[in-house]
mmCIF file of C-alpha atoms in Angstrom:
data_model
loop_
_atom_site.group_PDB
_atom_site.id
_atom_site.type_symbol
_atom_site.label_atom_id
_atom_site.label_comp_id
_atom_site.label_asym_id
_atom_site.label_seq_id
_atom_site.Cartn_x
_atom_site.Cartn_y
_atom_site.Cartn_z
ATOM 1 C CA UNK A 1 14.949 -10.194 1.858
ATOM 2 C CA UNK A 2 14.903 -11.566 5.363
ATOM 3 C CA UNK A 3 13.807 -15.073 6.604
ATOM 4 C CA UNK A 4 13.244 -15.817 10.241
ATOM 5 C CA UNK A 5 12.178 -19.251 11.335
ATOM 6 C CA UNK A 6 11.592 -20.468 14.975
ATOM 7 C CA UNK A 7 9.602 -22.870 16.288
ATOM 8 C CA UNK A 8 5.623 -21.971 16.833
ATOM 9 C CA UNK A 9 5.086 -23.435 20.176
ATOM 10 C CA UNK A 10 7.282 -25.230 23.255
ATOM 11 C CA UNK A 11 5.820 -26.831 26.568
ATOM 12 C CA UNK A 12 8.031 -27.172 29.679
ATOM 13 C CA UNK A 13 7.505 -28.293 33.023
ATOM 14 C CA UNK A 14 8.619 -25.548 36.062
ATOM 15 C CA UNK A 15 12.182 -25.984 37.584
ATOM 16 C CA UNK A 16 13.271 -27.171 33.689
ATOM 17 C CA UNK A 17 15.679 -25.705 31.169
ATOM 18 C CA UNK A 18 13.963 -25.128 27.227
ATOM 19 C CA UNK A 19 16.014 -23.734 24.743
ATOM 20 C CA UNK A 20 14.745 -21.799 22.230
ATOM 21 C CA UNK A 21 15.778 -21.964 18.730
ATOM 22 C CA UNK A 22 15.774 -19.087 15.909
ATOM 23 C CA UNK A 23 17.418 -19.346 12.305
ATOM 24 C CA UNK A 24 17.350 -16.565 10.339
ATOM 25 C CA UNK A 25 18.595 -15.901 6.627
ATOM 26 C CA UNK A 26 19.512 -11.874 5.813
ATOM 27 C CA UNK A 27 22.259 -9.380 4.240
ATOM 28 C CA UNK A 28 24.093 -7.145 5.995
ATOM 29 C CA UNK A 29 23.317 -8.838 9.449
ATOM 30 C CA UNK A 30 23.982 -5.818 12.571
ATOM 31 C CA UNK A 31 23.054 -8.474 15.086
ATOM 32 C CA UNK A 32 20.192 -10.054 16.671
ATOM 33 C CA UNK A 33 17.271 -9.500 19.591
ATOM 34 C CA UNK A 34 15.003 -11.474 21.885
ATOM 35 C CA UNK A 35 11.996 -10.339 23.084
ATOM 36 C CA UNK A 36 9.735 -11.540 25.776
ATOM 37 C CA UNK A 37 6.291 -10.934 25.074
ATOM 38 C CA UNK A 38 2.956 -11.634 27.687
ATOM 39 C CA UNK A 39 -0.589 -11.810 25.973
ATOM 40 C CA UNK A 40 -1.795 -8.222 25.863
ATOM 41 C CA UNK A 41 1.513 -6.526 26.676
ATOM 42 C CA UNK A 42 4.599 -4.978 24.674
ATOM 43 C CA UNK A 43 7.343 -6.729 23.891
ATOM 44 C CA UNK A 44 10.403 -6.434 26.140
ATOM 45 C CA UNK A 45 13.837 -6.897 25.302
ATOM 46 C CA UNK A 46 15.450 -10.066 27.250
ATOM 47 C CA UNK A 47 19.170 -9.893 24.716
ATOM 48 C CA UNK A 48 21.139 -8.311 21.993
ATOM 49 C CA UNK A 49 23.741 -10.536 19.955
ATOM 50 C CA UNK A 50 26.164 -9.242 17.623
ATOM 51 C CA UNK A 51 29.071 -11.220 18.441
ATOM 52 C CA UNK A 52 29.066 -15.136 18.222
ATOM 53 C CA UNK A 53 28.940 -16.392 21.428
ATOM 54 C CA UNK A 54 27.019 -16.759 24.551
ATOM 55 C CA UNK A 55 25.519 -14.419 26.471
ATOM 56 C CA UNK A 56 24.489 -14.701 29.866
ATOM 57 C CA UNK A 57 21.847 -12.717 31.833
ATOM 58 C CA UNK A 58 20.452 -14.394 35.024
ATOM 59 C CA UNK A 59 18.510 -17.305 34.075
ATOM 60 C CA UNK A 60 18.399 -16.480 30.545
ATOM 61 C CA UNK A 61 21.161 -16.922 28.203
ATOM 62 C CA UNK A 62 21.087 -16.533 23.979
ATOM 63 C CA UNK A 63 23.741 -17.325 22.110
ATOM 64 C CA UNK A 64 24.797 -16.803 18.351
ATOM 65 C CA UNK A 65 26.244 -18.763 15.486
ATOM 66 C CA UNK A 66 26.806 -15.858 12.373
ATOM 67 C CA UNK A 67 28.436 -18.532 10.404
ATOM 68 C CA UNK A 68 25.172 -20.415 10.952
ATOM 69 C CA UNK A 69 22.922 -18.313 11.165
ATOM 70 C CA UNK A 70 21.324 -20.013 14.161
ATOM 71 C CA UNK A 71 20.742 -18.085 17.563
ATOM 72 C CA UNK A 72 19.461 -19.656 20.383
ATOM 73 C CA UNK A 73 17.341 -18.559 24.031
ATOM 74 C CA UNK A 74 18.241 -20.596 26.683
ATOM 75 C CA UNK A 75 16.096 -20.112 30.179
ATOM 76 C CA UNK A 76 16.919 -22.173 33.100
ATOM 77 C CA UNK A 77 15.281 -23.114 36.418
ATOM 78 C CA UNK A 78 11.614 -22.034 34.521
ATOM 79 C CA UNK A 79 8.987 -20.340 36.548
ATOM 80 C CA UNK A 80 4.725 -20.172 35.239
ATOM 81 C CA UNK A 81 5.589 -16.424 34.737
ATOM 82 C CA UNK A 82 8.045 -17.345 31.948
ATOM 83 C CA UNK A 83 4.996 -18.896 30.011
ATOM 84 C CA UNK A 84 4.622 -16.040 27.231
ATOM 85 C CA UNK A 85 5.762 -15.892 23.254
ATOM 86 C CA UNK A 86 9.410 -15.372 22.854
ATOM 87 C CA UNK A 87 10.710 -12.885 19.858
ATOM 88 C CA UNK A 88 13.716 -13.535 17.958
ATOM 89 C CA UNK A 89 14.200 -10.254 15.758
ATOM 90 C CA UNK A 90 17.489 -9.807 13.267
ATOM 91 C CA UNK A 91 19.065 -6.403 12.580
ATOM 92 C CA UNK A 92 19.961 -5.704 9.157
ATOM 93 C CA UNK A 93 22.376 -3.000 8.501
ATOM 94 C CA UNK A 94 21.244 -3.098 4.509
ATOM 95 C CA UNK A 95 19.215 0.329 3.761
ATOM 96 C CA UNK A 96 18.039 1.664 7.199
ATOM 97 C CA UNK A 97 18.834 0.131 10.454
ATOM 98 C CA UNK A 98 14.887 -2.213 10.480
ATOM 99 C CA UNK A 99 14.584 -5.527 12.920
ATOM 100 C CA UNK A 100 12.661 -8.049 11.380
ATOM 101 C CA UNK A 101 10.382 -10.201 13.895
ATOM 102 C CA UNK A 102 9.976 -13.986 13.467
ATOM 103 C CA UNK A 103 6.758 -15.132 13.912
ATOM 104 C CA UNK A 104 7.464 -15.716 17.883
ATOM 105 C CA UNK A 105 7.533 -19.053 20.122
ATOM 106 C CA UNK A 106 5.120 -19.584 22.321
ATOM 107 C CA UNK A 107 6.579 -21.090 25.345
ATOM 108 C CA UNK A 108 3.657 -22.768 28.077
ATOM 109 C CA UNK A 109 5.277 -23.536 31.368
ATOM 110 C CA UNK A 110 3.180 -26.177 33.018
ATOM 111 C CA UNK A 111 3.530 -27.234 36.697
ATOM 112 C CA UNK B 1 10.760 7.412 33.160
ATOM 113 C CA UNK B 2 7.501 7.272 31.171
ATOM 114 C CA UNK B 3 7.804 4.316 28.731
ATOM 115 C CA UNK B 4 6.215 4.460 25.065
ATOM 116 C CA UNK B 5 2.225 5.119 25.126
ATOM 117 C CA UNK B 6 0.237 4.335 22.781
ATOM 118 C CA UNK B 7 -3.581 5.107 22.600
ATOM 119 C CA UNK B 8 -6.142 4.055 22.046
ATOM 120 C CA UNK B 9 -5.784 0.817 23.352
ATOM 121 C CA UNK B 10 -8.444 -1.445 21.098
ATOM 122 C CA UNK B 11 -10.408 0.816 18.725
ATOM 123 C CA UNK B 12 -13.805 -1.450 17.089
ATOM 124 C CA UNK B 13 -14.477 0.379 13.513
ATOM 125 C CA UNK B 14 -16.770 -0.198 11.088
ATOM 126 C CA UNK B 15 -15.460 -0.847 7.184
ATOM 127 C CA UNK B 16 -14.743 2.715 5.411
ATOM 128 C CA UNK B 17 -14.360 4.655 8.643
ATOM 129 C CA UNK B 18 -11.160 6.088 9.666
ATOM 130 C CA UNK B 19 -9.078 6.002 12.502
ATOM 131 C CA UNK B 20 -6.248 7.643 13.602
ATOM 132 C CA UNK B 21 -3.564 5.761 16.080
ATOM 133 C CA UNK B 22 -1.417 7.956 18.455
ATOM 134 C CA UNK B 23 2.148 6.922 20.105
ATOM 135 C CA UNK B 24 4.005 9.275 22.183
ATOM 136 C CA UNK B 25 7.731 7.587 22.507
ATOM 137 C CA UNK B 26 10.023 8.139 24.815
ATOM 138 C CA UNK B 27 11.462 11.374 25.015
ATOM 139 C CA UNK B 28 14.276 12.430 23.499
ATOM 140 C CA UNK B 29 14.360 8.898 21.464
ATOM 141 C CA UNK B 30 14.318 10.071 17.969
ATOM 142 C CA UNK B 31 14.153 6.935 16.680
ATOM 143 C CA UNK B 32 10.230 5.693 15.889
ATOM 144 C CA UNK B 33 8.895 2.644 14.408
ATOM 145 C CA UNK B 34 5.425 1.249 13.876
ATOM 146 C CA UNK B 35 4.482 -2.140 13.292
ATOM 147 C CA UNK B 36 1.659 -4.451 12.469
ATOM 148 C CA UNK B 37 0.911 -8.190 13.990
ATOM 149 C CA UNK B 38 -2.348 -9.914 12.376
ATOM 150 C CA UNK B 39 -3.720 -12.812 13.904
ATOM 151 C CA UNK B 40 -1.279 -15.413 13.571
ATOM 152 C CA UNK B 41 1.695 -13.776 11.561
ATOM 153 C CA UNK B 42 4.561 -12.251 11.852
ATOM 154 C CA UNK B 43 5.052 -8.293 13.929
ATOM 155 C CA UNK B 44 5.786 -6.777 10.579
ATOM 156 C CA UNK B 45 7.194 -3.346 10.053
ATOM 157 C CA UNK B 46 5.505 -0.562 8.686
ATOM 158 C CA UNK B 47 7.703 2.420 8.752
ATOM 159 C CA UNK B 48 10.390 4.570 10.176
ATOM 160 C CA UNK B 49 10.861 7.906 11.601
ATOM 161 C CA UNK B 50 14.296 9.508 12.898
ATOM 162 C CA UNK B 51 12.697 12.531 14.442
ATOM 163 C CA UNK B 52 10.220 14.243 12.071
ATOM 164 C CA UNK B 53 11.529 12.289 8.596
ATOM 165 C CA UNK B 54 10.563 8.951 7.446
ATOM 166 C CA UNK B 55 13.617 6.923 7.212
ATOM 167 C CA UNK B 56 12.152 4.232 5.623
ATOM 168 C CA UNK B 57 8.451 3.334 5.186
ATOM 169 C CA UNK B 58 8.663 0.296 2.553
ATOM 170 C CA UNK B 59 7.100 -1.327 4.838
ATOM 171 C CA UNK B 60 3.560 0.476 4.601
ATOM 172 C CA UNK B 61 0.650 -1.498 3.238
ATOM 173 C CA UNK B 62 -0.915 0.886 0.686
ATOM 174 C CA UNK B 63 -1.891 4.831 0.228
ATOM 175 C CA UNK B 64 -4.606 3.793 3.166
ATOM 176 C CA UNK B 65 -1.971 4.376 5.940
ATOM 177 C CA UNK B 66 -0.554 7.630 6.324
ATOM 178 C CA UNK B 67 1.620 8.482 9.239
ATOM 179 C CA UNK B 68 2.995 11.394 10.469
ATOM 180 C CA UNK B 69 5.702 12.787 13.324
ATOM 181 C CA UNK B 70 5.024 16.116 13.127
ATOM 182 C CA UNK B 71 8.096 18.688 15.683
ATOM 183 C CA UNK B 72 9.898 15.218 15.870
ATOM 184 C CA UNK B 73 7.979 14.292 19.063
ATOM 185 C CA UNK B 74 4.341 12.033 18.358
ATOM 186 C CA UNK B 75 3.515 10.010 15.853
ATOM 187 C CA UNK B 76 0.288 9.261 14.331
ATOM 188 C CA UNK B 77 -1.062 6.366 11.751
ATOM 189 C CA UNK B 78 -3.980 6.852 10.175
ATOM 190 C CA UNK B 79 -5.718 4.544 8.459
ATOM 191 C CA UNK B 80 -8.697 5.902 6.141
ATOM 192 C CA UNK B 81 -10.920 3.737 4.991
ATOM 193 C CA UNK B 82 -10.117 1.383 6.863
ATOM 194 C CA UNK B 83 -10.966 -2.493 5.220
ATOM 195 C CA UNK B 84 -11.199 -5.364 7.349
ATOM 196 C CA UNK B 85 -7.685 -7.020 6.901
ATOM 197 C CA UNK B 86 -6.079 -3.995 8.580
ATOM 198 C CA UNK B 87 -7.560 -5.354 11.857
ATOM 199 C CA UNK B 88 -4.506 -6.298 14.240
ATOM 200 C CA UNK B 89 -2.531 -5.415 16.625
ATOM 201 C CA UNK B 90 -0.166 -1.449 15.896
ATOM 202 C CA UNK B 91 2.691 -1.512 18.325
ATOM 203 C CA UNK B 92 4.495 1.827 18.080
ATOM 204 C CA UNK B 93 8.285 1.018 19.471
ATOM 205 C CA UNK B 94 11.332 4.180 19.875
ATOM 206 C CA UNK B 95 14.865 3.919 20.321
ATOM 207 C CA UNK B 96 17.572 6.503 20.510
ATOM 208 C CA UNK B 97 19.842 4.762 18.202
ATOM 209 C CA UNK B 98 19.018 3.512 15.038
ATOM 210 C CA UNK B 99 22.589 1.002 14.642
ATOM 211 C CA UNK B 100 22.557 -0.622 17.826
ATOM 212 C CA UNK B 101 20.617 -1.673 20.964
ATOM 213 C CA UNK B 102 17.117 -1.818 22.165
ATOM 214 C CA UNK B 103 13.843 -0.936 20.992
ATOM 215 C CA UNK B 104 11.053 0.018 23.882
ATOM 216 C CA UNK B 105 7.594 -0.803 22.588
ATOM 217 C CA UNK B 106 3.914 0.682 23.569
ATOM 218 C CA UNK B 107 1.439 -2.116 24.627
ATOM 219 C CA UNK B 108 -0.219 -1.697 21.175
ATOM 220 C CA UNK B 109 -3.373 -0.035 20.147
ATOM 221 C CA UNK B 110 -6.198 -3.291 18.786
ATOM 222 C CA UNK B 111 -8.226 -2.317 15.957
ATOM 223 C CA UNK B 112 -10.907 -4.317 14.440
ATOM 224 C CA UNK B 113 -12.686 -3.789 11.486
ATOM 225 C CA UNK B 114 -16.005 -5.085 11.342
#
């Protein structure tokens, strides 16, 4: 089985950096998402990792430990619009090709 | 390009009725996946199409749910009766490859079961 654990909730003020963390336990791992997700919307798709390292896309970066199995989301210079629940999702490559969700952070931006 | 649509949006049912959720991915993504947040939990997969074949659908609560993708194009999940823990949140998502990259997800249909 799969086991995804991030933190339930973060507060930040505006103008600050929060990092995000996920740690996940699966077979087979194919890489793994972040989603952003606003109350009442879909989920988008912020990042992809497969490869360990860090990726970086505007003011939000995620990185990836395989050997740890620790994955991170970093967002810099926060804005109130970033205040939603934040997705980390693993892609197993055991059976069919399934991401499993974490139970989400949700991230408050306060001014 | 239209995104994935789901309908209907929220859907209030009482206990033994049935309902019957539609997404229409996006085309040409043969890829289609439903799954299920309750209140406070987890967005846990149900099931799997690539195009009109379940791939995988360990993921499906009980002989309740029955979905279909019938021509490879819309999907629909049925639930019939429906009890009151399947209230939550159905969010339909499609890609157009099943290894590798992103999934695009419908805003969700709500049902509550009263």
């Amino acid at each position: 089985g799969q086991n995804i654990d991030q933190p339930t909730e973060m507060t930040a003020t505006e103008g600050a950096i929060v990092q995000i963390n996920c740690t996940y336990q699966t077979s087979g791992f194919n890489g793994l998402f972040w989603y952003q997700q606003h109350a009442g919307e879909a989920p988008t798709f912020l990042s992809y990792n497969v490869l360990d390292g860090l990726e970086e896309k505007g003011r939000f970066s995620s990185f990836l430990s395989r050997s740890k199995g620790y994955s991170y989301l970093l967002l810099k210079e926060l804005q109130m619009k970033d205040s939603a629940s934040y997705l980390c999702a693993v892609f197993s490559s055991g059976g069919s090709y399934i991401p499993t969700f974490g139970r989400g952070t949700s991230l408050i931006v306060h001014p | 390009e239209a995104g994935v649509t789901q309908f209907p949006s929220h859907s209030v049912i009482e206990k033994g009725q049935t309902v019957t959720l539609r997404c229409d991915p996006i085309s040409g993504h043969d890829n289609l996946y439903w799954y299920r947040r309750v209140m406070g939990k987890e967005i846990k997969f149900l099931l799997h199409f690539v195009k009109e074949s379940k791939q995988d659908e360990s993921g499906m609560p009980n002989n309740r749910f029955l979905a279909e993708r019938t021509g490879g194009t819309y999907s629909t999940l049925k639930v019939q009766p429906a009890e009151l823990e399947d209230s939550g949140v159905y969010f339909c998502a499609s890609s157009a490859t099943s290894s590798t990259g992103e999934l695009f997800f419908g805003e969700g249909s709500r049902l509550t079961v009263l």
